[in-house]
CSV table of C-alpha atoms in Angstrom, one decimal:
chain,number,residue,atom,x,y,z
A,1,ALA,CA,32.4,5.1,39.0
A,2,THR,CA,32.4,3.5,35.6
A,3,PRO,CA,29.7,1.5,33.8
A,4,PHE,CA,29.9,-2.3,34.2
A,5,SER,CA,32.2,-4.2,31.8
A,6,ASN,CA,32.7,-7.9,32.0
A,7,GLY,CA,30.6,-7.8,35.2
A,8,ARG,CA,32.9,-5.4,36.9
A,9,ALA,CA,32.7,-1.6,37.7
A,10,TRP,CA,35.5,0.7,39.0
A,11,ILE,CA,34.4,2.8,42.0
A,12,ARG,CA,35.9,5.1,44.5
A,13,THR,CA,35.1,4.3,48.1
A,14,SER,CA,34.2,6.6,51.0
A,15,ASP,CA,37.9,6.3,52.0
A,16,TRP,CA,38.9,7.7,48.6
A,17,GLU,CA,40.3,4.3,47.6
A,18,TRP,CA,39.7,2.8,44.1
A,19,GLU,CA,38.2,-0.7,44.0
A,20,TYR,CA,36.4,-3.1,41.6
A,21,ILE,CA,32.9,-4.3,42.5
A,22,ASP,CA,30.7,-7.0,40.9
A,23,LYS,CA,27.0,-6.5,40.1
A,24,SER,CA,26.0,-7.4,43.7
A,25,GLY,CA,28.1,-4.6,45.0
A,26,ARG,CA,30.7,-6.9,46.4
A,27,VAL,CA,34.3,-5.5,46.4
A,28,ILE,CA,36.5,-7.8,44.3
A,29,ARG,CA,39.9,-8.2,46.1
A,30,SER,CA,42.3,-10.9,47.1
A,31,ASP,CA,45.3,-11.0,49.4
A,32,GLU,CA,47.5,-10.5,46.3
A,33,THR,CA,45.5,-7.6,44.8
A,34,PRO,CA,47.8,-4.6,44.3
A,35,ARG,CA,46.9,-1.2,45.5
A,36,PHE,CA,45.1,0.8,42.8
A,37,GLU,CA,45.6,4.4,41.7
A,38,GLU,CA,43.3,6.2,39.3
A,39,ASN,CA,44.0,5.5,35.6
A,40,ASP,CA,42.4,6.5,32.4
A,41,GLU,CA,41.4,3.0,31.2
A,42,PRO,CA,40.1,1.0,34.1
A,43,MET,CA,37.5,-1.1,32.2
A,44,PHE,CA,37.9,-4.8,31.8
A,45,ASN,CA,38.6,-6.1,28.3
A,46,ASN,CA,39.4,-9.7,27.4
A,47,GLY,CA,38.8,-10.5,31.1
A,48,LEU,CA,41.7,-8.2,32.1
A,49,ALA,CA,42.0,-4.7,33.5
A,50,LEU,CA,44.8,-2.2,33.5
A,51,VAL,CA,46.0,-1.1,37.0
A,52,GLN,CA,48.7,1.1,38.2
A,53,ASP,CA,50.4,2.1,41.4
A,54,GLU,CA,52.9,5.0,41.7
A,55,GLY,CA,53.3,5.1,37.9
A,56,VAL,CA,54.0,1.4,37.4
A,57,PHE,CA,51.5,-0.5,35.3
A,58,GLY,CA,50.2,-4.1,35.1
A,59,TYR,CA,47.0,-6.1,34.7
A,60,ILE,CA,44.6,-8.0,37.0
A,61,ASP,CA,42.1,-10.8,36.2
A,62,GLU,CA,38.4,-10.6,37.0
A,63,GLN,CA,39.0,-11.8,40.6
A,64,ALA,CA,41.5,-9.0,41.0
A,65,ASN,CA,44.5,-11.3,41.1
A,66,PRO,CA,47.7,-10.1,39.5
A,67,TYR,CA,47.8,-11.5,36.0
A,68,ILE,CA,50.8,-9.5,34.7
A,69,PRO,CA,52.7,-7.9,37.6
A,70,LEU,CA,53.2,-4.2,37.9
A,71,GLN,CA,56.3,-3.6,35.7
A,72,TYR,CA,55.6,-1.2,32.8
A,73,THR,CA,56.4,2.5,32.7
A,74,ASP,CA,53.0,3.0,30.9
A,75,ALA,CA,50.4,0.8,29.4
A,76,ARG,CA,46.9,0.7,27.7
A,77,ALA,CA,43.9,-1.5,28.2
A,78,PHE,CA,43.5,-4.7,26.1
A,79,SER,CA,41.8,-4.2,22.8
A,80,ASP,CA,41.4,-6.8,20.1
A,81,GLY,CA,43.3,-9.3,22.3
A,82,LYS,CA,46.4,-7.0,22.5
A,83,ALA,CA,47.6,-4.2,24.8
A,84,ALA,CA,50.2,-1.5,24.2
A,85,ILE,CA,52.9,-1.5,26.9
A,86,LYS,CA,55.8,0.8,27.5
A,87,ILE,CA,59.2,-0.4,28.6
A,88,SER,CA,61.7,2.4,29.3
A,89,ASP,CA,61.0,4.9,26.5
A,90,ARG,CA,59.5,2.7,23.8
A,91,TRP,CA,56.1,1.1,23.2
A,92,GLY,CA,55.3,-2.4,22.0
A,93,TYR,CA,52.5,-4.9,22.3
A,94,ILE,CA,51.6,-8.0,24.4
A,95,ASP,CA,48.8,-10.5,23.9
A,96,ASP,CA,46.4,-11.8,26.6
A,97,LYS,CA,48.6,-14.9,27.0
A,98,LYS,CA,51.4,-12.6,28.3
A,99,ASN,CA,53.5,-13.0,25.1
A,100,THR,CA,55.3,-10.0,23.6
A,101,VAL,CA,53.9,-10.0,20.1
A,102,ILE,CA,55.5,-6.7,18.9
A,103,SER,CA,58.7,-5.7,20.5
A,104,PRO,CA,59.0,-2.2,22.1
A,105,GLN,CA,60.1,0.2,19.3
A,106,TYR,CA,57.6,3.0,19.0
A,107,ILE,CA,57.7,6.5,20.4
A,108,SER,CA,53.9,6.4,20.9
A,109,ALA,CA,51.3,3.6,20.3
A,110,GLY,CA,47.5,3.3,20.5
A,111,ASN,CA,45.0,0.5,20.8
A,112,PHE,CA,44.3,-2.1,18.1
A,113,GLY,CA,41.0,-2.0,16.4
A,114,ASP,CA,39.9,-3.8,13.2
A,115,GLY,CA,43.4,-5.4,13.1
A,116,LEU,CA,45.3,-2.1,13.0
A,117,ALA,CA,46.9,0.2,15.6
A,118,PRO,CA,48.1,3.8,15.4
A,119,VAL,CA,51.9,4.2,16.1
A,120,ARG,CA,54.6,6.8,15.9
A,121,LEU,CA,57.9,5.3,15.0
A,122,SER,CA,60.0,8.4,14.5
A,123,GLY,CA,59.4,12.1,14.2
A,124,ASN,CA,56.0,13.7,14.8
A,125,THR,CA,53.7,11.8,12.4
A,126,TRP,CA,51.5,8.8,12.9
A,127,GLY,CA,50.8,5.7,10.8
A,128,TYR,CA,49.2,2.3,11.4
A,129,ILE,CA,50.7,-1.2,11.9
A,130,ASN,CA,49.0,-4.6,11.4
A,131,GLU,CA,48.9,-7.4,14.0
A,132,SER,CA,52.3,-8.7,12.9
A,133,GLY,CA,53.9,-5.2,13.4
A,134,SER,CA,54.3,-4.4,9.7
A,135,ILE,CA,53.4,-0.9,8.5
A,136,ALA,CA,49.9,-1.0,7.0
A,137,ILE,CA,49.4,2.8,6.5
A,138,ASP,CA,52.4,5.0,6.2
A,139,GLU,CA,53.2,7.6,8.8
A,140,GLN,CA,51.7,10.9,7.6
A,141,PHE,CA,49.1,12.1,10.2
A,142,GLU,CA,49.5,14.7,12.9
A,143,GLU,CA,47.3,12.6,15.2
A,144,ALA,CA,45.6,9.2,14.7
A,145,ARG,CA,43.1,7.3,16.7
A,146,GLU,CA,42.1,3.6,16.8
A,147,PHE,CA,39.8,2.0,14.3
A,148,SER,CA,36.1,1.5,15.1
A,149,ASN,CA,33.5,0.4,12.6
A,150,GLY,CA,36.2,0.2,9.9
A,151,ARG,CA,37.1,3.9,10.3
A,152,ALA,CA,39.7,5.8,12.2
A,153,ALA,CA,39.9,9.5,13.0
A,154,VAL,CA,43.1,11.2,11.7
A,155,LYS,CA,44.3,14.8,11.8
A,156,LEU,CA,46.0,16.6,8.8
A,157,ASN,CA,46.7,20.3,8.6
A,158,ASP,CA,45.0,20.8,11.9
A,159,LYS,CA,41.7,19.3,10.7
A,160,TRP,CA,40.1,16.0,11.4
A,161,GLY,CA,38.5,13.4,9.2
A,162,PHE,CA,38.3,9.6,8.8
A,163,ILE,CA,40.1,7.0,6.8
A,164,ASP,CA,39.3,3.3,6.1
A,165,THR,CA,41.5,0.3,6.8
A,166,ASN,CA,43.3,0.7,3.5
A,167,GLY,CA,44.3,4.3,4.3
A,168,ASN,CA,41.8,5.9,2.0
A,169,VAL,CA,40.0,9.1,3.1
A,170,SER,CA,36.4,8.2,3.7
A,171,THR,CA,35.2,11.6,4.9
A,172,SER,CA,36.5,15.1,4.1
A,173,ILE,CA,39.3,16.2,6.4
A,174,GLU,CA,37.6,19.4,7.4
A,175,PHE,CA,36.4,19.1,11.0
A,176,ASP,CA,37.7,20.8,14.1
A,177,ASP,CA,37.0,17.7,16.2
A,178,VAL,CA,35.4,14.3,15.9
A,179,ARG,CA,34.4,11.3,17.9
A,180,ASP,CA,34.9,7.7,17.0
A,181,PHE,CA,32.3,5.8,15.0
A,182,LYS,CA,29.7,3.9,16.9
A,183,ASP,CA,26.9,2.0,15.3
A,184,GLY,CA,27.9,3.4,11.9
A,185,LEU,CA,27.8,7.1,12.9
A,186,ALA,CA,30.4,9.6,14.1
A,187,LYS,CA,29.9,12.9,15.8
A,188,VAL,CA,31.7,15.8,14.1
A,189,TYR,CA,32.3,19.4,15.2
A,190,ILE,CA,32.9,22.7,13.4
A,191,PHE,CA,34.0,25.6,15.6
A,192,GLY,CA,33.2,29.2,14.7
A,193,ALA,CA,34.3,32.4,16.3
A,194,GLU,CA,31.3,32.5,18.5
A,195,SER,CA,29.7,29.1,18.1
A,196,GLU,CA,30.3,25.4,18.1
A,197,LYS,CA,28.3,23.3,15.6
A,198,MET,CA,27.8,19.5,16.0
A,199,GLY,CA,26.5,17.0,13.4
A,200,TYR,CA,26.7,13.3,12.5
A,201,VAL,CA,28.2,11.6,9.4
A,202,ASP,CA,28.0,7.9,8.3
A,203,THR,CA,31.0,5.8,7.2
A,204,SER,CA,30.8,7.1,3.7
A,205,GLY,CA,31.1,10.7,4.9
A,206,ARG,CA,27.5,11.6,4.2
A,207,TYR,CA,25.8,13.9,6.7
A,208,VAL,CA,22.9,12.3,8.4
A,209,TRP,CA,22.6,15.4,10.7
A,210,TYR,CA,24.0,18.6,9.4
A,211,PRO,CA,26.1,20.6,12.0
A,212,THR,CA,23.9,22.9,14.1
A,213,ASP,CA,24.5,25.0,17.2
């Protein structure tokens, strides 16, 4: 089961079926509700939830009615009013009014956050686009995650760090793994031969808790 989001939680029944329930425990389903299979992003955002059946993706509303029919070869949950969707072998973006706002053209695409989204247009490196689809931060990263609290985790030379929305490095790119910022802090990891150290940094890159075992 997942935590509640928009008054809905994603649960597995005793019959091993996936369903949404409201806060009273009532299963939310209609005659038109599609069959659900497990997916990585089942939470409601913008009043919509990503669903999939046999590898085909779409979206339902809070009453579990189909909002965008199952039609995409892959898709992500809505974030900042937009969702990444895959048609054939390319990713683009739709808004929560069902409009295609950025045509499918990317090899890979992530969620919007702070008005930017990580994408891979060609080759093996990632950059960021703005909400109009223009390149905001050039492709240069081995991996890139969505923005949160004005910072995004990026990977260079097999190490992780954070950039701001202008593409400036805001923490040293020296960590073996990181988690996204939440409430102004991010968890960072340094791996040793026999130990794993974890600490916290603020948005300026200053340690507020030095890495410890």
